Coordinates of N, CA, C and O and ligand atoms in Angstrom, one line a residue:
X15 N 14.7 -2.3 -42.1 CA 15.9 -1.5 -42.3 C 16.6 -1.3 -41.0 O 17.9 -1.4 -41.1
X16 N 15.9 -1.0 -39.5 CA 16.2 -0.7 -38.5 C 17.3 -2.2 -38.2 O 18.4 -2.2 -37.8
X17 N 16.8 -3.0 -38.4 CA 17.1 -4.2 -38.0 C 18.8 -4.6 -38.6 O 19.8 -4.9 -38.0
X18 N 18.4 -4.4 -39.6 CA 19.3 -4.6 -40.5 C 21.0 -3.6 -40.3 O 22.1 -3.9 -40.6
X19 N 20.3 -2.4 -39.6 CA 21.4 -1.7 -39.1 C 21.9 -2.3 -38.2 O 23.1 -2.3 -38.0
X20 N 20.9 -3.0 -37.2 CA 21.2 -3.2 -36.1 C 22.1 -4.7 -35.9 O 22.6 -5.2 -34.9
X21 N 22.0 -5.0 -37.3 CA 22.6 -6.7 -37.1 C 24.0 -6.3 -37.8 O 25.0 -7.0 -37.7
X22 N 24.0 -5.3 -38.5 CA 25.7 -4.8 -39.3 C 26.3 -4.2 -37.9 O 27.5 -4.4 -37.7
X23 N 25.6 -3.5 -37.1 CA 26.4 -2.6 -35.9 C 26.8 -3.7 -34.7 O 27.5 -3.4 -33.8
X24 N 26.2 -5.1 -35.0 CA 26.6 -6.0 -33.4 C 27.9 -7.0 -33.9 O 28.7 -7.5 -33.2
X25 N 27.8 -6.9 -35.4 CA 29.2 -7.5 -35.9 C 30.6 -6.8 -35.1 O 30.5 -5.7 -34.6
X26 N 31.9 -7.6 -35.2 CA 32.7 -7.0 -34.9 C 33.9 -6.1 -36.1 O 33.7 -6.3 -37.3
X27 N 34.9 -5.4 -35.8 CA 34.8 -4.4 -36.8 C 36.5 -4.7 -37.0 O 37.4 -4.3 -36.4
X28 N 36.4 -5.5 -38.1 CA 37.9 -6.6 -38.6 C 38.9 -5.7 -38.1 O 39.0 -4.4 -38.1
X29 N 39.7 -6.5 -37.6 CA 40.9 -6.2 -37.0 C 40.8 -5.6 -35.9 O 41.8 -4.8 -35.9
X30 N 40.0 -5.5 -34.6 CA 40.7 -4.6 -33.4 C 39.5 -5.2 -32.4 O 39.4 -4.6 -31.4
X31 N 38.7 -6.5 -32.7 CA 37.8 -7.2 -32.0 C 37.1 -6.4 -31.3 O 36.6 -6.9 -30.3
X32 N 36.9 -5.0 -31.7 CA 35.5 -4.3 -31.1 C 34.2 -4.8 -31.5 O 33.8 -4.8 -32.6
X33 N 33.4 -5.2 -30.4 CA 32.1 -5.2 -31.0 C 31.1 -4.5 -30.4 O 31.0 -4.2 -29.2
X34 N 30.2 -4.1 -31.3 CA 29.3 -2.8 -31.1 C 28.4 -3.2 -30.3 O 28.5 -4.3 -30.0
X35 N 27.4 -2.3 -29.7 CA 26.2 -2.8 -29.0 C 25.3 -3.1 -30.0 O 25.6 -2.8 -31.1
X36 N 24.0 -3.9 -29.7 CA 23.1 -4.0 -30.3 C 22.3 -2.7 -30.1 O 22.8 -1.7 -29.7
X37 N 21.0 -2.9 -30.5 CA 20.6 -0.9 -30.2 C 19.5 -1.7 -29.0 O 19.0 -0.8 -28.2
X38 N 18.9 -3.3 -28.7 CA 18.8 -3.3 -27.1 C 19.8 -3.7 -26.3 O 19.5 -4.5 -25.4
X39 N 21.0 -3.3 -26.4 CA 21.9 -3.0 -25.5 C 22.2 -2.0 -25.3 O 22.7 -1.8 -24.2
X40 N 22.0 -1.1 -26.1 CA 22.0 0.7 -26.2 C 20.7 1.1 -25.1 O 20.9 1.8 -24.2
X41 N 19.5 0.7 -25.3 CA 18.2 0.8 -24.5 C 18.9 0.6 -22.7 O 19.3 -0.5 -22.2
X42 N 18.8 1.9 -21.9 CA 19.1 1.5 -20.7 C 18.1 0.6 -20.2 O 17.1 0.2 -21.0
X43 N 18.2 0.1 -18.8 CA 17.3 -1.0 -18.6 C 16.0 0.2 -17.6 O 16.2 1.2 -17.0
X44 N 14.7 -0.4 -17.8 CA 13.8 0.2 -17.3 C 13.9 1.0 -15.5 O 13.3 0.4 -14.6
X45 N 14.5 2.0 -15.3 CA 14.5 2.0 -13.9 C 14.0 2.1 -12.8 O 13.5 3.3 -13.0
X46 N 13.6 1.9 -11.7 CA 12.7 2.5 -10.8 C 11.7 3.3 -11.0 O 10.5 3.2 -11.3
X47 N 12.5 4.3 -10.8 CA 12.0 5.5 -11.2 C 10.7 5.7 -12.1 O 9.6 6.3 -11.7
X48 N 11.0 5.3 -13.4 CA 10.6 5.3 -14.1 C 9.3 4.3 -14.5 O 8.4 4.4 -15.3
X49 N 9.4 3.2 -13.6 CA 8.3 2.3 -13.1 C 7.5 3.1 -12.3 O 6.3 3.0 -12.6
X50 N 7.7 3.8 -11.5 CA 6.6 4.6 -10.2 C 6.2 6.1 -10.9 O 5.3 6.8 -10.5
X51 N 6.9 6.4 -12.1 CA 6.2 7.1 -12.5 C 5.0 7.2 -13.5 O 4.5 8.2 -13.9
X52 N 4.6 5.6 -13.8 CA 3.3 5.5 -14.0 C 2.3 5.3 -13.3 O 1.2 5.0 -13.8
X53 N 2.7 5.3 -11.7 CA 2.1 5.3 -10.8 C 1.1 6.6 -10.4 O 1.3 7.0 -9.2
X54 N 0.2 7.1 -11.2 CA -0.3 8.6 -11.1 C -1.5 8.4 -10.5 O -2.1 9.5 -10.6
X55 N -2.1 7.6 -10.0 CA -3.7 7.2 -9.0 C -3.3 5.8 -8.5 O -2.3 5.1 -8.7
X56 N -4.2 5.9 -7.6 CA -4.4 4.4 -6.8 C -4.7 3.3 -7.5 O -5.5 3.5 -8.4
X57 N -4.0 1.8 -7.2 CA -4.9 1.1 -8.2 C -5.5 0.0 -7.3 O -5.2 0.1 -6.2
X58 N -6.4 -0.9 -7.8 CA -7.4 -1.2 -7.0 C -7.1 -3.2 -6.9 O -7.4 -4.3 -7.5
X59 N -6.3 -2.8 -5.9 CA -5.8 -4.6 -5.8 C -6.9 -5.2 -4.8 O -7.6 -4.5 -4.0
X60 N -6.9 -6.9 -4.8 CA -7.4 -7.4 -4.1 C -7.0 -7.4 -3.1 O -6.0 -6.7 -3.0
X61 N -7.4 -8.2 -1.7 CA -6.5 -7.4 -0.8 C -7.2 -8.7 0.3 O -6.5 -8.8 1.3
X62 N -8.1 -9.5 0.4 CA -8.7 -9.9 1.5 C -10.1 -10.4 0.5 O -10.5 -10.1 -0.7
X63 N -10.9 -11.4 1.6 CA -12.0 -11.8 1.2 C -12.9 -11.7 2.7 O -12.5 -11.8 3.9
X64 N -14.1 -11.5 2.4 CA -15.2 -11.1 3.3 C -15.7 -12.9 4.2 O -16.2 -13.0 5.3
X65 N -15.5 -13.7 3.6 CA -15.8 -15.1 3.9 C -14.8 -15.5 4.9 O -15.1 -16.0 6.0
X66 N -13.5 -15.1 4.5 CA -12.1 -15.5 5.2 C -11.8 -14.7 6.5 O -11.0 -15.0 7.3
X67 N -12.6 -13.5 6.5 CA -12.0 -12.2 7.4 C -13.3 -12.7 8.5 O -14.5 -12.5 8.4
X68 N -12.7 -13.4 9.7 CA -13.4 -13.6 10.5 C -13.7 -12.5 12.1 O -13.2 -11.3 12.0
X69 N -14.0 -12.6 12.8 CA -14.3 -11.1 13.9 C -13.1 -11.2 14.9 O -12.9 -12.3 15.4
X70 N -12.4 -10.3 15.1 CA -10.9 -10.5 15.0 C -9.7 -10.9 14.6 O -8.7 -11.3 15.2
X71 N -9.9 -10.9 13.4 CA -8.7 -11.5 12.6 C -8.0 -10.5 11.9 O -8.6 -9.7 11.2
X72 N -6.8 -10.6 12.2 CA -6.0 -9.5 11.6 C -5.0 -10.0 10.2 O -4.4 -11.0 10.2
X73 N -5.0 -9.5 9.5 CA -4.3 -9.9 8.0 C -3.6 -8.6 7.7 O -4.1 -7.5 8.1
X74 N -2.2 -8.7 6.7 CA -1.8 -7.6 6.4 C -1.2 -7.7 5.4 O -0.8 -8.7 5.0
X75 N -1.2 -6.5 4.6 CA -0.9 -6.7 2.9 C -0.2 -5.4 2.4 O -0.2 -4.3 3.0
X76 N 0.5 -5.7 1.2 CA 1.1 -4.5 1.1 C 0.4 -3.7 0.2 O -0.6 -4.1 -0.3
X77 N 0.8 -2.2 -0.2 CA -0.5 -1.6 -0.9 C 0.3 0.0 -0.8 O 1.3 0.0 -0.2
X78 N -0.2 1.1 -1.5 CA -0.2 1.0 -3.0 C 1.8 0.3 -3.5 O 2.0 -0.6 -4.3
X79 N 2.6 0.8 -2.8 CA 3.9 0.2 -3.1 C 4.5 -0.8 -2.4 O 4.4 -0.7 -1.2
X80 N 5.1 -1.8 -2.8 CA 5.7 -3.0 -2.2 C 6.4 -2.7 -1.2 O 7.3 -1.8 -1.4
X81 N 6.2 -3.1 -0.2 CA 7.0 -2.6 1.3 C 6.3 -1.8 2.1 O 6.5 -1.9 3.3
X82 N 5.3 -0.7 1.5 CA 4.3 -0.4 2.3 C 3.1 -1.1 3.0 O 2.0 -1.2 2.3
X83 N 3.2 -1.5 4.2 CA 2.4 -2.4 4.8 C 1.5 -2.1 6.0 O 1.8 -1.5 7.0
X84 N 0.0 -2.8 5.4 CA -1.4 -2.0 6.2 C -1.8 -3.2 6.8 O -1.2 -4.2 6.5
X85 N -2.7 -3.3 7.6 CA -3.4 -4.5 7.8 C -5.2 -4.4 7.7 O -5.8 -3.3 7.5
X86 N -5.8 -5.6 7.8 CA -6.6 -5.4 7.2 C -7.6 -6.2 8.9 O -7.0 -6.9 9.7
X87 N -9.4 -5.8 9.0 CA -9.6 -6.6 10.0 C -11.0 -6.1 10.3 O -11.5 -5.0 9.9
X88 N -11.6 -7.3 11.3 CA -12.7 -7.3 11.4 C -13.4 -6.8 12.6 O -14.0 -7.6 13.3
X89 N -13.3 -5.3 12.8 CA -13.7 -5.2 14.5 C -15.1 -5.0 14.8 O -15.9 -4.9 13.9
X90 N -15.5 -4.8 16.4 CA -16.9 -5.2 16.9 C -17.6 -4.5 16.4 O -18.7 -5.0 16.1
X91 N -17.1 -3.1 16.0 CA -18.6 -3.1 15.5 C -18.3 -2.2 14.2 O -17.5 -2.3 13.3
X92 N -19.6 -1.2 14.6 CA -19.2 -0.5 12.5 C -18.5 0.5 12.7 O -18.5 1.0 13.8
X93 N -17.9 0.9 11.9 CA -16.7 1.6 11.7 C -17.0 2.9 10.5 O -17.8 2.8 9.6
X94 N -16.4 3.9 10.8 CA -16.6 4.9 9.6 C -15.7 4.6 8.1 O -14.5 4.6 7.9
X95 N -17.0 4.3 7.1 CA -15.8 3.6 6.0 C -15.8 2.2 6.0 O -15.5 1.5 5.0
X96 N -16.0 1.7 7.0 CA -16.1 0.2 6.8 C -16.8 -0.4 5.7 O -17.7 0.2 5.2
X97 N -16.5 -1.3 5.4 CA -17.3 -2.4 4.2 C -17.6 -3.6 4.7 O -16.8 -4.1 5.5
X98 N -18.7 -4.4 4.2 CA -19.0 -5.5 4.6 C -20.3 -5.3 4.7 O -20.7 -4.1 4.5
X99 N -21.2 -6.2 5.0 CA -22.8 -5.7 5.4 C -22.9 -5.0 6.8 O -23.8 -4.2 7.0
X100 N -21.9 -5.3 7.8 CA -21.7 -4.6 9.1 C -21.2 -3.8 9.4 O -21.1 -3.4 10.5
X101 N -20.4 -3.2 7.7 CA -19.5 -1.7 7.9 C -18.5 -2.2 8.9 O -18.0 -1.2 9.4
X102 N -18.1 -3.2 9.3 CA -17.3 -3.5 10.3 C -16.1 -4.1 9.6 O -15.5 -5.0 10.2
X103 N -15.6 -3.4 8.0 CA -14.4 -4.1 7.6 C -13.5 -3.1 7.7 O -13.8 -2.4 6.7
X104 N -12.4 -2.6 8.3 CA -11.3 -1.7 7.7 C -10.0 -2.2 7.6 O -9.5 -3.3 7.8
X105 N -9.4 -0.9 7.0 CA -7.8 -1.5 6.8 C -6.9 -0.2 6.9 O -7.2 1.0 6.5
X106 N -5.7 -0.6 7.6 CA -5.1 1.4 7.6 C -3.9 0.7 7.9 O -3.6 -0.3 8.5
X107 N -3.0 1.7 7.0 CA -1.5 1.7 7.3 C -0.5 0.7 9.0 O -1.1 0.4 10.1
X108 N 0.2 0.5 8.9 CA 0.3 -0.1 9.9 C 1.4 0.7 10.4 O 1.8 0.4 11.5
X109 N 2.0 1.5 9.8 CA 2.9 2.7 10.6 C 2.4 3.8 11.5 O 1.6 4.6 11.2
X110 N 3.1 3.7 12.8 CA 2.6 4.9 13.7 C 2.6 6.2 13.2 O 3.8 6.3 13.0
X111 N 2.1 7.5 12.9 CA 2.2 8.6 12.3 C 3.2 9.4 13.5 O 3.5 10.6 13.4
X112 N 3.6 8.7 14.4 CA 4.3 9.8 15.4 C 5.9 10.1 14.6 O 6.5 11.1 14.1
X113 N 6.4 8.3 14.9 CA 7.4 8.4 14.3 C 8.2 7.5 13.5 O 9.3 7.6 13.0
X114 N 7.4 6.4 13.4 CA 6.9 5.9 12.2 C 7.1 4.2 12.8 O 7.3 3.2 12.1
X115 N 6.9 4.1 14.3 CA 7.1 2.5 15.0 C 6.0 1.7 14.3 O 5.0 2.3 13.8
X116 N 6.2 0.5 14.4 CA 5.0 -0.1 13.4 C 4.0 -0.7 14.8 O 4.6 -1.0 15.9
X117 N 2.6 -0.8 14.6 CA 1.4 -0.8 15.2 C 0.7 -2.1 14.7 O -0.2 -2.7 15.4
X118 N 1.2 -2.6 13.4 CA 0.5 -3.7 13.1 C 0.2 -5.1 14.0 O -0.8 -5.7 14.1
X119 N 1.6 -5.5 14.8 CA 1.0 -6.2 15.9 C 0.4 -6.0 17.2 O 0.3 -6.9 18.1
X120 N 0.0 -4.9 17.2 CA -0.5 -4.3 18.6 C -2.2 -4.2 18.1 O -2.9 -3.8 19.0
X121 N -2.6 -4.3 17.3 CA -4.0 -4.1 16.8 C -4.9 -5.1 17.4 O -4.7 -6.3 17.3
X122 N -5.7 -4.7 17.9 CA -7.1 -5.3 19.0 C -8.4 -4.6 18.5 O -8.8 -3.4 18.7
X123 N -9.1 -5.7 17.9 CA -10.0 -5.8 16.7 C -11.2 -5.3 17.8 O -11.9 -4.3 17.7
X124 N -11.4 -6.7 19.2 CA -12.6 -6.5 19.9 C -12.7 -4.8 20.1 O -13.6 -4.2 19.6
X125 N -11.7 -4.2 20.8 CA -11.3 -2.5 21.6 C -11.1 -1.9 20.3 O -10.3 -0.9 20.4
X126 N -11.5 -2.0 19.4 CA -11.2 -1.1 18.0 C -10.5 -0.4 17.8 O -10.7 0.7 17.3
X127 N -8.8 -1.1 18.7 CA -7.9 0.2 18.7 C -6.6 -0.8 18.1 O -6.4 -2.1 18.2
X128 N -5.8 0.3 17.6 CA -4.4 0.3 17.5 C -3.3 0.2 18.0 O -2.7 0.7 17.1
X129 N -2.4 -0.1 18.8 CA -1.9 0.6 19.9 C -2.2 -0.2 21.1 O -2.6 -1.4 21.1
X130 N -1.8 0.6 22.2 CA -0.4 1.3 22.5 C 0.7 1.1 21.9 O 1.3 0.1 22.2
X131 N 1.4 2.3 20.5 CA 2.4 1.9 20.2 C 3.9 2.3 20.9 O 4.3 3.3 21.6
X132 N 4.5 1.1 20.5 CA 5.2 0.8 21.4 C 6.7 1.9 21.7 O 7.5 1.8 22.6
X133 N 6.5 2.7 20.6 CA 7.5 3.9 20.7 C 6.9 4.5 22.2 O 7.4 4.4 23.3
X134 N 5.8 5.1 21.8 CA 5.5 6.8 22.4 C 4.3 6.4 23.0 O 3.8 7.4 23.6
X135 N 3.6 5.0 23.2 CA 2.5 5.1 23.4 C 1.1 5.2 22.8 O 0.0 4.8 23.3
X136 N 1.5 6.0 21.3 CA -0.2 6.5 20.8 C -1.1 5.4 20.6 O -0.6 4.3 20.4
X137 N -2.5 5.5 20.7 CA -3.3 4.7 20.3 C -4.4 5.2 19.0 O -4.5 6.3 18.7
X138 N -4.8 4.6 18.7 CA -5.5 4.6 17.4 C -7.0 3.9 17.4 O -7.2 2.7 17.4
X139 N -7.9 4.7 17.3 CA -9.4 4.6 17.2 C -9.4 3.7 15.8 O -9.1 4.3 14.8
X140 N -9.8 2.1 15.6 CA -10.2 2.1 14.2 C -11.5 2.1 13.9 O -11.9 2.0 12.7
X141 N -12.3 2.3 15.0 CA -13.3 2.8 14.2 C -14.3 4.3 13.8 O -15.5 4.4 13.6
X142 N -12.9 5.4 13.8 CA -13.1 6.4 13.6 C -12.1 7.2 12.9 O -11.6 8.3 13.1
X143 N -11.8 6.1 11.7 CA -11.1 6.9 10.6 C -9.6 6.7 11.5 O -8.7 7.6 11.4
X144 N -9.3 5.7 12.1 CA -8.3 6.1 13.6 C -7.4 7.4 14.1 O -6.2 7.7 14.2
X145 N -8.6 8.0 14.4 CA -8.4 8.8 15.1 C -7.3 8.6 16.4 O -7.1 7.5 17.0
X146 N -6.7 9.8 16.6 CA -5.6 9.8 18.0 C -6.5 9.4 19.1 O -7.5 10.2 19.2
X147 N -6.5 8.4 19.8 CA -7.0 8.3 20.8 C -6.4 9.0 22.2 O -7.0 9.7 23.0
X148 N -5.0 8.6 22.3 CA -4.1 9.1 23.2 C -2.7 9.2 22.8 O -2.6 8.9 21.6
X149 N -1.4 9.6 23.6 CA -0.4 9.5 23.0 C 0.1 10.9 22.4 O -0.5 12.0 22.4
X150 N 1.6 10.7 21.9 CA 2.3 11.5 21.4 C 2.3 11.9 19.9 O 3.1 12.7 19.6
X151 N 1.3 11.1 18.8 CA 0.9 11.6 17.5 C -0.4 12.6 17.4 O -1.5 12.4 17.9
X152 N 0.1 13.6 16.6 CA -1.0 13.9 16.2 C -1.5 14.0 15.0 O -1.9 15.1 14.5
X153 N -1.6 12.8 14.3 CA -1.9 12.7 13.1 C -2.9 11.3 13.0 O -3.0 10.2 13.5
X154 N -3.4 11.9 12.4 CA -4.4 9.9 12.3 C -4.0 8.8 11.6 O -3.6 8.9 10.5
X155 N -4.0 7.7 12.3 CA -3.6 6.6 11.2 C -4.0 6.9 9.8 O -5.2 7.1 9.6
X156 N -3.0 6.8 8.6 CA -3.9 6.7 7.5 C -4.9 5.4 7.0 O -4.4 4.3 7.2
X157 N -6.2 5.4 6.4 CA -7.2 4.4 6.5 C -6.9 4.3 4.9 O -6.6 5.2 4.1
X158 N -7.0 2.9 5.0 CA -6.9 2.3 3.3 C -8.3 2.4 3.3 O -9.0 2.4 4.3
X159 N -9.1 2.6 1.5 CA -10.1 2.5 1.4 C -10.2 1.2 0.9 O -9.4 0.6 0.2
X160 N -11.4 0.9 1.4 CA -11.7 -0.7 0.6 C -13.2 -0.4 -0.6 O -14.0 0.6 -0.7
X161 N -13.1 -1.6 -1.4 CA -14.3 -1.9 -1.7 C -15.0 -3.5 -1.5 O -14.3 -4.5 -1.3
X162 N -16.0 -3.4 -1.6 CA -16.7 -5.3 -1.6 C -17.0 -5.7 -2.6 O -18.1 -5.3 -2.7
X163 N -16.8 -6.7 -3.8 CA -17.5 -7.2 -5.0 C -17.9 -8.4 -4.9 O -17.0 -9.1 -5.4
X164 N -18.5 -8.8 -4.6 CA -18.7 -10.4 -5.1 C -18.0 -10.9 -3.7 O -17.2 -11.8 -3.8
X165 N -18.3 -10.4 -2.5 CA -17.4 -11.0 -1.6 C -15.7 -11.2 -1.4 O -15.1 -12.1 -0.9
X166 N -15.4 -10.3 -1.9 CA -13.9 -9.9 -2.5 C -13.5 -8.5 -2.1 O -13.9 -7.5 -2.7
X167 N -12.8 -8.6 -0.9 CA -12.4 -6.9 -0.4 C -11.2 -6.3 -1.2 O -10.2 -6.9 -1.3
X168 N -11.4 -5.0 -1.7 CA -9.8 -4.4 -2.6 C -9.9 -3.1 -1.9 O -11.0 -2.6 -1.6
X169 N -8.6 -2.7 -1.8 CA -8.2 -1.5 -1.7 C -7.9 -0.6 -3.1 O -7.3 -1.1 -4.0
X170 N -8.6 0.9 -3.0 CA -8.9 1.4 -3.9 C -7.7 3.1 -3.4 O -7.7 4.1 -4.1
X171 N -7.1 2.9 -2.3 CA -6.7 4.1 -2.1 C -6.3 4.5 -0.6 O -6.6 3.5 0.2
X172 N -5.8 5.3 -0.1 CA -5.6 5.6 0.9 C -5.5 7.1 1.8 O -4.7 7.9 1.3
X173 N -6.2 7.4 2.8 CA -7.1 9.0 2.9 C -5.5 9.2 4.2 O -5.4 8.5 5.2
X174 N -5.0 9.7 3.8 CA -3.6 10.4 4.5 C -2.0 9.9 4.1 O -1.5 9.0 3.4
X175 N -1.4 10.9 5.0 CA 0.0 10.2 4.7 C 0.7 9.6 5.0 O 1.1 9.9 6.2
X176 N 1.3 8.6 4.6 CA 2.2 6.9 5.2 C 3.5 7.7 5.7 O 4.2 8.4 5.0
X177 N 3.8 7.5 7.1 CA 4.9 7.9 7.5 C 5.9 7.2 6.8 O 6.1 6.0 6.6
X178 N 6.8 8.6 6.5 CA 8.1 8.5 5.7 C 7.6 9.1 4.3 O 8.5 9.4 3.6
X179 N 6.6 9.2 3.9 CA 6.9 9.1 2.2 C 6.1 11.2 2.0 O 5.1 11.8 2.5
X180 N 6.9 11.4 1.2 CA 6.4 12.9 0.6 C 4.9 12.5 -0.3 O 4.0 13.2 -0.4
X181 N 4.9 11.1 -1.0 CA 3.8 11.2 -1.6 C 3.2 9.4 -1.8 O 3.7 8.8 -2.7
X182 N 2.5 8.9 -1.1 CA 2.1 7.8 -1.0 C 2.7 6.6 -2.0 O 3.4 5.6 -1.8
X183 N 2.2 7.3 -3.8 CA 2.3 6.9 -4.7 C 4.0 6.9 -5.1 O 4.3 6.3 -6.1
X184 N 5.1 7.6 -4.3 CA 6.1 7.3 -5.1 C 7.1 6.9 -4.2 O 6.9 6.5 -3.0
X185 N 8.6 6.8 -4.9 CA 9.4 6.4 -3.8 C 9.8 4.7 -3.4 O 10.5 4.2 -2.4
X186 N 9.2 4.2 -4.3 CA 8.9 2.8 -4.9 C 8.4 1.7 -5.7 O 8.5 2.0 -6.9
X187 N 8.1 0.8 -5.7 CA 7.8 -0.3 -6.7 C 6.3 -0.3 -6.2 O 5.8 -0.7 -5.2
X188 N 5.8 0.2 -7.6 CA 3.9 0.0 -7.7 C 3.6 -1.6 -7.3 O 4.1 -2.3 -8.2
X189 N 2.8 -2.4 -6.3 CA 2.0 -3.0 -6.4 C 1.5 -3.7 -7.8 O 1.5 -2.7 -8.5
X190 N 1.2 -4.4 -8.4 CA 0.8 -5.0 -9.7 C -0.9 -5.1 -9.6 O -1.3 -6.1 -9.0
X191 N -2.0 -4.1 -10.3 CA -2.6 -3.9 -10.5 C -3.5 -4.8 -10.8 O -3.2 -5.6 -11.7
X192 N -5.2 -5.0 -10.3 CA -5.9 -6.3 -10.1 C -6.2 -6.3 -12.3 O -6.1 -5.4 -13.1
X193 N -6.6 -7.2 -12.3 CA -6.8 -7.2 -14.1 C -8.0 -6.5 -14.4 O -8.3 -6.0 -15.5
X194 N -8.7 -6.3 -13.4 CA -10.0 -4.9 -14.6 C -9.1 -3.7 -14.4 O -9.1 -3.1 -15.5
X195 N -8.7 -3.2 -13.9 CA -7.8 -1.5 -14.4 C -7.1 -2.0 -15.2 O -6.3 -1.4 -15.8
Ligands
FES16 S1 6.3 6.2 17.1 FE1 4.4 5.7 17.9 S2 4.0 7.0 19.5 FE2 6.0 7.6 18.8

């Protein structure tokens, strides 16, 4: 029946060449917005593999939203939170918490630090939740959580807040979710 309306309303209306919308032309189109607001927990993407991540290698990925970008890496030794059989896997935001310069290329896997970022200076402990080591932030890097399956590292979440955002999860386009959630 619906249909049927909908195919009499896309006709045009004799004599004044109006033609109606269909009723999905009527449907606004899905908007942002409205995509991040089923974004209500973390979801648990792949993110890295345990075979591939060799002892200083740095990789970086984005997570929970497209454009927010962490890196991922293998330092000397074990780490709080780490994964791997050496605890020696982490991954944390790649934004400075001072004032939001990015840190991702300054990461030194051997010195398990962050930093010197190149704004202000701060450095970042990674293997202590990155902690302020020195510098003008006082906030800790935020640490992505990981998990290990089968040799397959995912991030499941992230323990602070990504400079710039009121709420990790919003304010953007969700990441596309691994197929078991
Ligand atoms: S932005 Fe990094 S120390 Fe200021």
């Amino acid at each position: 029946m619906l249909g049927a309306v909908g195919t009499a309303g896309a006709a045009s209306v004799a004599g004044c060449g109006f033609q109606a919308p269909t009723a999905e032309e009527e449907s606004p189109a899905e908007s942002p917005t409205e995509r991040v607001a089923r974004l209500d927990r973390y979801p648990r993407i792949l993110v890295g593999s345990v075979g591939d991540l060799g002892d200083g290698d740095v990789e970086t990925f984005e997570y929970p939203l497209e454009g927010t970008r962490n890196f991922l890496t293998r330092i000397e030794g074990e780490a709080w939170d780490g994964v791997g059989s050496d605890g020696d896997i982490v991954a944390y935001n790649g934004l400075c918490t001072h004032m939001g310069c990015s840190v991702e290329g300054l990461v030194d896997p051997g010195q398990e630090m962050a930093g010197p970022c190149s704004c202000h200076y701060t450095t970042f402990d990674l293997s202590k939740g990155g902690m302020v080591v020195s510098g003008a932030a006082t906030t800790d890097l935020p640490q992505v959580r990981l998990d290990v399956e089968d040799g397959d590292i995912y991030a499941t979440g992230i323990d602070g807040l990504v400079y710039g955002y009121r709420n990790n999860l919003r304010d953007g386009t969700p990441i596309e979710a691994a197929a078991e959630e």
